[in-house]
Tab-separated table of C-alpha atoms in Angstrom:
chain	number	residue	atom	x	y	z
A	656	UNK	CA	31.873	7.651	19.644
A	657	UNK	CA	32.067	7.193	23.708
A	658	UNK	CA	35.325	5.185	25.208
A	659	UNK	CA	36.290	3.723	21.508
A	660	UNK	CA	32.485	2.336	21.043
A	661	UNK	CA	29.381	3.316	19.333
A	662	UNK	CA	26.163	4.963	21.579
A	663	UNK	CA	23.131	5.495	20.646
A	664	UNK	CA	19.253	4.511	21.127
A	665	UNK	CA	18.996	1.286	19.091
A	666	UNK	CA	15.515	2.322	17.185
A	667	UNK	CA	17.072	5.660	15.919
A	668	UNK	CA	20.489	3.982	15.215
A	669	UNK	CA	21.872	3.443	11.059
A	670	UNK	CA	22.936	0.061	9.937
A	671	UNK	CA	26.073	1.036	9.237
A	672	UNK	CA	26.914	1.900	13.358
A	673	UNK	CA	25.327	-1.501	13.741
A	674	UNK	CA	26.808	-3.389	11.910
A	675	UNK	CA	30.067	-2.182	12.592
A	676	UNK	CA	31.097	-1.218	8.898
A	677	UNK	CA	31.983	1.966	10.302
A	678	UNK	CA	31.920	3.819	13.631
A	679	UNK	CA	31.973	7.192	12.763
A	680	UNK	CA	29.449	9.297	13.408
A	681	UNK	CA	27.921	11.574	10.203
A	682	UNK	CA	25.649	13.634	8.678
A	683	UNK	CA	24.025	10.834	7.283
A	684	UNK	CA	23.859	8.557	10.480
A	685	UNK	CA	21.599	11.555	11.886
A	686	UNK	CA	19.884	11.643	8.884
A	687	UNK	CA	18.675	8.150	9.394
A	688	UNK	CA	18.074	8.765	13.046
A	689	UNK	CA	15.483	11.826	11.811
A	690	UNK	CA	14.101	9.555	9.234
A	691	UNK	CA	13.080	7.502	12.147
A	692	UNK	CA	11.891	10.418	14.418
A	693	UNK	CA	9.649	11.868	11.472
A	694	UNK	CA	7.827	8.008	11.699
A	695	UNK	CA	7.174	9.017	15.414
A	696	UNK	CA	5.821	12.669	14.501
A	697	UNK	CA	3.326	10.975	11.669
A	698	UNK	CA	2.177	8.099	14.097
A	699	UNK	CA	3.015	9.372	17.839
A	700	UNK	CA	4.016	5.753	18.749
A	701	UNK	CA	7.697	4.793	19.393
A	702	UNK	CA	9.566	2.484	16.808
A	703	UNK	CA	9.735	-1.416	17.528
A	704	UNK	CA	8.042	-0.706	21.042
A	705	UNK	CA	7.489	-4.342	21.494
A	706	UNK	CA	10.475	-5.917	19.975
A	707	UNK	CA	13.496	-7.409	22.063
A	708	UNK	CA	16.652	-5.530	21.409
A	709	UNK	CA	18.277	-8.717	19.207
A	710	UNK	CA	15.521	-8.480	16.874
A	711	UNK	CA	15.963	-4.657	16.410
A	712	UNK	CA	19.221	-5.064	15.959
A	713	UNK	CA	19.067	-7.912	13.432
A	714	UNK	CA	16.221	-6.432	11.281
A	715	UNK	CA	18.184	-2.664	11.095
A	716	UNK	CA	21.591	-4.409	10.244
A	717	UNK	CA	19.763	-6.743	7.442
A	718	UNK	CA	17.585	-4.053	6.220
A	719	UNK	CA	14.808	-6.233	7.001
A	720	UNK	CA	13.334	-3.663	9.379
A	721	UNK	CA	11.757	-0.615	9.502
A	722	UNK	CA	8.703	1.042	10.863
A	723	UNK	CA	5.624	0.693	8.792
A	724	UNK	CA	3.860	3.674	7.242
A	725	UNK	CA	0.253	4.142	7.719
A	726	UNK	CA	-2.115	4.138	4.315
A	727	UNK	CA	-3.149	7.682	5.129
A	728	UNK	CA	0.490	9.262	4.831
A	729	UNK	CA	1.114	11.427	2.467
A	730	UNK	CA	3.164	10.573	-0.562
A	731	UNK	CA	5.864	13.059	-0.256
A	732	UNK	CA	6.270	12.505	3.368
A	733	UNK	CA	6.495	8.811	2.851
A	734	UNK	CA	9.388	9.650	0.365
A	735	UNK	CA	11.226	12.317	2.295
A	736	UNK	CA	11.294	9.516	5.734
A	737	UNK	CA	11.705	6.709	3.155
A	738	UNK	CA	14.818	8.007	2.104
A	739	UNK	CA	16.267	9.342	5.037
A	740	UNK	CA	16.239	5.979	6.540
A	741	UNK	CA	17.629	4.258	3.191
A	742	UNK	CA	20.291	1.038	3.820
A	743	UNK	CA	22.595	2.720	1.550
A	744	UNK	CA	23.725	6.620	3.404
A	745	UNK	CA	24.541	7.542	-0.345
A	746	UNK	CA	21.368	7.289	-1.360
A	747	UNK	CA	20.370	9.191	2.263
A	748	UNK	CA	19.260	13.197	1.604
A	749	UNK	CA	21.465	15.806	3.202
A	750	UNK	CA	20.098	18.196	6.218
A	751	UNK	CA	19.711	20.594	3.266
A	752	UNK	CA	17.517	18.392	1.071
A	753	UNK	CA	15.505	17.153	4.348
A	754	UNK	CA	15.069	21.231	4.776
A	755	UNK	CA	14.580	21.869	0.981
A	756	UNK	CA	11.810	18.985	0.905
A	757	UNK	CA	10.213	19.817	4.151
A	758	UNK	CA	9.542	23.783	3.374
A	759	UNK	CA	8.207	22.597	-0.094
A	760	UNK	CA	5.474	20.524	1.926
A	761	UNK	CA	5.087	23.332	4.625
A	762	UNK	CA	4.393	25.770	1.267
A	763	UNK	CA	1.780	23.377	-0.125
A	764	UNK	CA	-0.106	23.446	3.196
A	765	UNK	CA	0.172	27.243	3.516
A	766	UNK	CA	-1.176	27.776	-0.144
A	767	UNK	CA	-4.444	25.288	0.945
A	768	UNK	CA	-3.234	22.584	-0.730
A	769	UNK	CA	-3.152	19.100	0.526
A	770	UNK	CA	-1.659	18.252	3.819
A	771	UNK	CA	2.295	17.517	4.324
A	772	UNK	CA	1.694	14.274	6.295
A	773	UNK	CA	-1.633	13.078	5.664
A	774	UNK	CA	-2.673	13.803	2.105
A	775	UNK	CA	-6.191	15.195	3.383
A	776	UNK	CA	-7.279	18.715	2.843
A	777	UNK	CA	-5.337	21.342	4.608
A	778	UNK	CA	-7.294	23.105	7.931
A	779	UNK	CA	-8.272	26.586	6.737
């Protein structure tokens, strides 16, 4: 919080800072936000690029909005970023989860196992 208001970049931003339900920033707000920048590792592209500001705001605050995930993603990826940008931050991971589930998928790709983010075979 900057001068008794809310800052941020409205793509990475959580409902709840939106939609002014509380202006405090948490664990979970950046939580969302990483859900968000995971999206941008899996697809390189930047969230709502051609979207006005309004309509970002209006589809984050009504849940209505949020990036789309390619086909070719991998299921536990999809689930990790799925819930990390969740409406609800109780039902948002911790940092430790995010880290629990992220080594897990890092462990299956070292073993030669399917990849983390795309589901295909690992590079060997």
């Amino acid at each position: 919080m900057v001068s008794g208001g809310v800052r941020g970049t409205l793509p990475w931003m959580a409902p709840e800072l939106l939609n002014g339900s509380s202006n405090l920033v948490s664990e979970k707000v950046d939580v969302f936000s990483f859900g968000i920048v995971m999206w941008e590792l899996l697809t390189g592209e930047e969230p709502y690029a051609n979207m006005h500001y309004g309509a970002i705001i209006g589809g984050i605050v009504n849940n209505t909005l949020r990036p789309p995930v390619p086909s070719w993603c991998d299921p536990a990826w999809k689930s990790l970023m799925e819930r990390c940008w969740s409406a609800n931050p109780a039902e948002r991971p911790s940092f430790l989860e995010v880290s629990a589930d992220l080594r897990a998928m890092a462990s299956t790709k070292a073993q030669g196992q399917t990849s983390p983010i795309t589901g295909g075979e690992a590079a060997k």
